[in-house]
Amino acid sequence: EAQVTQNPRYLITVTGKKLTVTCSQNMNHEYMSWYRQDPGLGLRQIYYSMNVEVTDKGDVPEGYKVSRKEKRNFPLILESPSPNQTSLYFCASSFYSTGGTYEQYFGPGTRLTVT
Amino acid sequence: SQQGEEDPQALSIQEGENATMNCSYKTSINNLQWYRQNSGRGLVHLILIRSNEREKHSGRLRVTLDTSKKSSSLLITASRAADTASYFCATDEKRNTDKLIFGTGTRLQVFP
């Protein structure tokens, strides 16, 4: 079954404790992306990757890191989480071309609370 | 940067009625997409319309695109209670197709 998986689905942590949210897709998609969703703000892109070893900042990259060592995985790293990073996080993947975007396949979301 | 803005923010209708949601954006685009999100869950792609298309249909969904007004509408006909969800438009920028920018969404409630 074609899918995007994220782990963990729920996480409560404390300020400053490094964490990683994993994302994996089995559709051989080139493009992967992380979004955060906050009430009234919609989805905002954190980082995206157009292929292995190619990553770029989205609209809200501060406080986050990503890596793309393999095509299927795109982990999101919070080196020193702060309470303003409490949010619902989504990973997504799609095919990629320079001619325009394709439909994104979303993971189920990770609800992160930083106290 | 906010590219897509949906209108209205919330919409309540009875089953069987039609629901129309609008999206406005700021820059020239290649594609515009509509997504649906059930509460707290991942987004599901509904339909993609390219900048050279004016209208597209998929089942009970009808999407229009007016590039001169930089706006799109999503019409759900004969709505059902199961259509209750939030709906988002997403656009890419013609000058930077790598980024997909989502609007703030329209929350649709369909009463049985």
Coordinates of C-alpha atoms in Angstrom, one line a residue:
Chain A
E1 CA 0.0 0.0 0.0
A2 CA 1.3 3.4 -1.0
Q3 CA 1.8 5.5 2.1
V4 CA 3.8 8.0 4.1
T5 CA 4.5 7.0 7.6
Q6 CA 5.5 9.3 10.5
N7 CA 6.8 8.4 14.0
P8 CA 6.0 9.1 16.7
R9 CA 2.3 10.1 16.3
Y10 CA 2.3 11.8 19.6
L11 CA 5.1 13.3 21.6
I12 CA 5.3 15.3 24.8
T13 CA 8.8 16.6 25.6
V14 CA 10.6 19.2 27.6
T15 CA 12.3 22.4 26.4
G16 CA 15.8 21.7 25.1
K17 CA 15.7 17.9 24.7
K18 CA 16.7 17.0 21.2
L19 CA 14.1 15.0 19.2
T20 CA 13.7 13.5 15.8
V21 CA 10.5 12.8 14.0
T22 CA 10.9 10.2 11.3
C23 CA 9.2 10.2 7.9
S24 CA 9.3 7.5 5.3
Q25 CA 7.5 6.9 2.0
N26 CA 7.3 3.8 -0.2
M27 CA 6.3 5.5 -3.5
N28 CA 9.8 6.3 -4.8
H29 CA 8.9 10.0 -4.7
E30 CA 11.7 12.6 -5.3
Y31 CA 10.0 15.4 -3.4
M32 CA 9.5 15.4 0.4
S33 CA 8.4 18.1 2.7
W34 CA 7.6 19.0 6.3
Y35 CA 4.8 21.3 7.3
R36 CA 3.5 22.5 10.6
Q37 CA -0.2 23.3 11.2
D38 CA -1.3 25.8 13.8
P39 CA -4.8 27.1 14.4
G40 CA -5.7 30.0 12.2
L41 CA -2.4 29.8 10.3
G42 CA -3.0 26.8 8.0
L43 CA -0.1 24.7 6.9
R44 CA 3.3 26.3 6.7
Q45 CA 6.2 24.6 5.0
I46 CA 9.3 24.1 7.2
Y47 CA 11.8 22.4 4.9
Y48 CA 11.6 20.5 1.6
S49 CA 13.8 18.2 -0.4
M50 CA 13.8 17.7 -4.2
N51 CA 15.9 14.6 -4.1
V52 CA 18.6 12.9 -2.1
E53 CA 21.1 15.3 -0.5
V54 CA 19.1 18.3 -1.8
T55 CA 17.2 20.2 0.8
D56 CA 15.9 23.8 1.1
K57 CA 14.2 26.1 3.6
G58 CA 10.5 26.6 3.5
D59 CA 8.7 29.5 5.2
V60 CA 9.4 28.6 8.8
P61 CA 12.7 26.8 9.1
E62 CA 14.0 28.4 12.3
G63 CA 14.7 25.8 15.0
Y64 CA 14.5 22.8 12.6
K65 CA 16.9 20.7 10.7
V66 CA 16.4 18.0 8.1
S67 CA 18.5 15.5 6.2
R68 CA 17.9 13.4 3.0
K69 CA 20.4 10.6 2.9
E70 CA 18.0 8.2 1.3
K71 CA 15.2 8.7 -1.1
R72 CA 12.6 7.2 1.1
N73 CA 13.4 9.0 4.4
F74 CA 13.2 12.6 5.5
P75 CA 13.6 13.0 9.2
L76 CA 12.8 16.3 11.0
I77 CA 15.2 17.2 13.8
L78 CA 14.5 19.7 16.6
E79 CA 17.9 20.2 18.2
S80 CA 16.6 22.3 21.1
P81 CA 12.8 22.3 21.1
S82 CA 11.0 25.3 22.6
P83 CA 7.3 25.7 23.5
N84 CA 6.6 27.7 20.4
Q85 CA 7.3 24.5 18.4
T86 CA 4.2 22.9 19.9
S87 CA 2.2 22.0 16.8
L88 CA 0.8 19.4 14.5
Y89 CA 3.5 18.3 12.0
F90 CA 2.9 16.7 8.7
C91 CA 5.3 15.0 6.3
A92 CA 4.4 14.8 2.6
S93 CA 5.9 13.4 -0.6
S94 CA 5.2 13.6 -4.3
F95 CA 6.8 13.2 -7.7
Y96 CA 8.9 16.2 -8.8
S97 CA 9.6 18.2 -11.9
T98 CA 10.5 21.8 -12.6
G99 CA 7.3 22.2 -14.5
G100 CA 5.1 22.4 -11.5
T101 CA 3.9 20.5 -8.4
Y102 CA 2.2 17.2 -8.2
E103 CA -0.3 15.9 -5.7
Q104 CA 1.2 15.6 -2.3
Y105 CA 0.7 12.4 -0.2
F106 CA 0.5 13.3 3.5
G107 CA 1.4 11.3 6.5
P108 CA -1.0 10.9 9.4
G109 CA 0.6 13.7 11.5
T110 CA 2.7 14.0 14.6
R111 CA 1.3 16.0 17.5
L112 CA 4.2 17.5 19.4
T113 CA 3.9 19.3 22.8
V114 CA 6.9 21.0 24.2
T115 CA 6.6 22.0 27.9
Chain B
S1 CA 4.4 34.0 3.0
Q2 CA 0.7 33.3 2.6
Q3 CA -0.2 32.6 -1.0
G4 CA -3.6 31.2 -0.8
E5 CA -6.5 32.6 1.2
E6 CA -9.7 30.7 1.5
D7 CA -13.1 32.3 1.9
P8 CA -15.3 31.8 3.8
Q9 CA -13.4 30.6 6.9
A10 CA -16.3 28.5 7.9
L11 CA -19.4 27.3 6.2
S12 CA -22.4 25.3 7.6
I13 CA -25.0 23.8 5.3
Q14 CA -27.7 21.1 5.2
E15 CA -27.2 17.8 3.4
G16 CA -28.1 18.0 -0.2
E17 CA -27.1 21.6 -0.6
N18 CA -24.2 22.8 -2.6
A19 CA -21.0 24.1 -0.9
T20 CA -18.8 26.7 -2.5
M21 CA -15.4 27.7 -1.3
N22 CA -13.1 30.3 -2.8
C23 CA -9.3 30.7 -2.8
S24 CA -7.3 33.8 -3.8
Y25 CA -3.6 33.9 -4.4
K26 CA -1.0 36.5 -5.0
T27 CA 1.5 35.5 -7.7
S28 CA 1.5 33.7 -11.0
I29 CA 1.2 29.9 -10.6
N30 CA 1.7 26.7 -12.5
N31 CA -0.9 24.6 -10.6
L32 CA -3.5 25.0 -8.0
Q33 CA -4.6 22.1 -5.8
W34 CA -7.4 21.5 -3.4
Y35 CA -7.0 19.2 -0.4
R36 CA -9.4 17.9 2.3
Q37 CA -8.6 17.3 5.9
N38 CA -10.7 15.5 8.4
S39 CA -10.1 16.7 12.0
G40 CA -6.5 16.3 13.1
R41 CA -5.7 13.9 10.2
G42 CA -3.4 14.1 7.2
L43 CA -4.5 16.0 4.1
V44 CA -6.0 14.2 1.2
H45 CA -5.5 15.4 -2.4
L46 CA -8.8 16.2 -4.1
I47 CA -8.0 17.8 -7.5
L48 CA -5.3 19.6 -9.3
I49 CA -5.9 22.3 -11.9
R50 CA -3.2 23.7 -14.2
S51 CA -2.9 27.4 -15.0
N52 CA -4.0 26.8 -18.6
E53 CA -7.2 25.1 -17.5
R54 CA -10.4 26.9 -16.5
E55 CA -12.5 24.2 -15.1
K56 CA -12.2 20.6 -13.9
H57 CA -14.6 18.0 -12.6
S58 CA -14.1 15.0 -10.4
G59 CA -17.3 13.3 -9.2
R60 CA -19.3 15.8 -7.1
L61 CA -16.4 18.3 -7.2
R62 CA -16.1 21.1 -9.6
V63 CA -13.1 23.4 -9.6
T64 CA -12.7 26.6 -11.5
L65 CA -9.6 28.8 -12.0
D66 CA -9.5 32.4 -13.0
T67 CA -5.9 33.4 -13.5
S68 CA -6.8 37.0 -14.3
K69 CA -8.4 37.4 -10.9
K70 CA -5.9 35.0 -9.2
S71 CA -8.7 33.0 -7.7
S72 CA -10.2 29.5 -7.7
S73 CA -13.4 28.0 -6.4
L74 CA -14.3 24.6 -5.2
L75 CA -17.9 23.5 -5.5
I76 CA -19.2 20.4 -3.8
T77 CA -22.6 19.4 -5.1
A78 CA -25.3 17.5 -3.2
S79 CA -23.2 17.6 0.0
R80 CA -23.3 14.8 2.5
A81 CA -22.5 14.7 6.2
A82 CA -19.3 12.8 5.3
D83 CA -18.1 15.9 3.5
T84 CA -17.7 17.7 6.8
A85 CA -14.0 18.6 6.9
S86 CA -11.6 21.4 6.3
Y87 CA -10.7 22.3 2.7
F88 CA -7.4 23.9 1.7
C89 CA -6.1 25.3 -1.6
A90 CA -2.4 25.1 -2.4
T91 CA -0.4 26.8 -5.0
D92 CA 3.1 26.8 -6.4
E93 CA 4.7 29.9 -7.7
K94 CA 5.6 30.1 -11.4
R95 CA 9.0 31.5 -10.5
N96 CA 9.7 28.9 -7.9
T97 CA 7.9 25.6 -8.4
D98 CA 9.7 23.9 -5.6
K99 CA 7.5 25.3 -2.9
L100 CA 3.8 24.5 -2.3
I101 CA 2.0 27.1 -0.3
F102 CA -1.2 26.4 1.5
G103 CA -4.0 28.7 2.5
T104 CA -5.7 28.8 5.9
G105 CA -8.6 26.6 4.9
T106 CA -12.4 26.6 5.0
R107 CA -14.1 24.5 7.6
L108 CA -17.2 22.9 6.2
Q109 CA -19.9 21.5 8.3
V110 CA -22.7 19.5 6.7
F111 CA -25.7 18.8 8.9
P112 CA -27.8 15.7 8.3

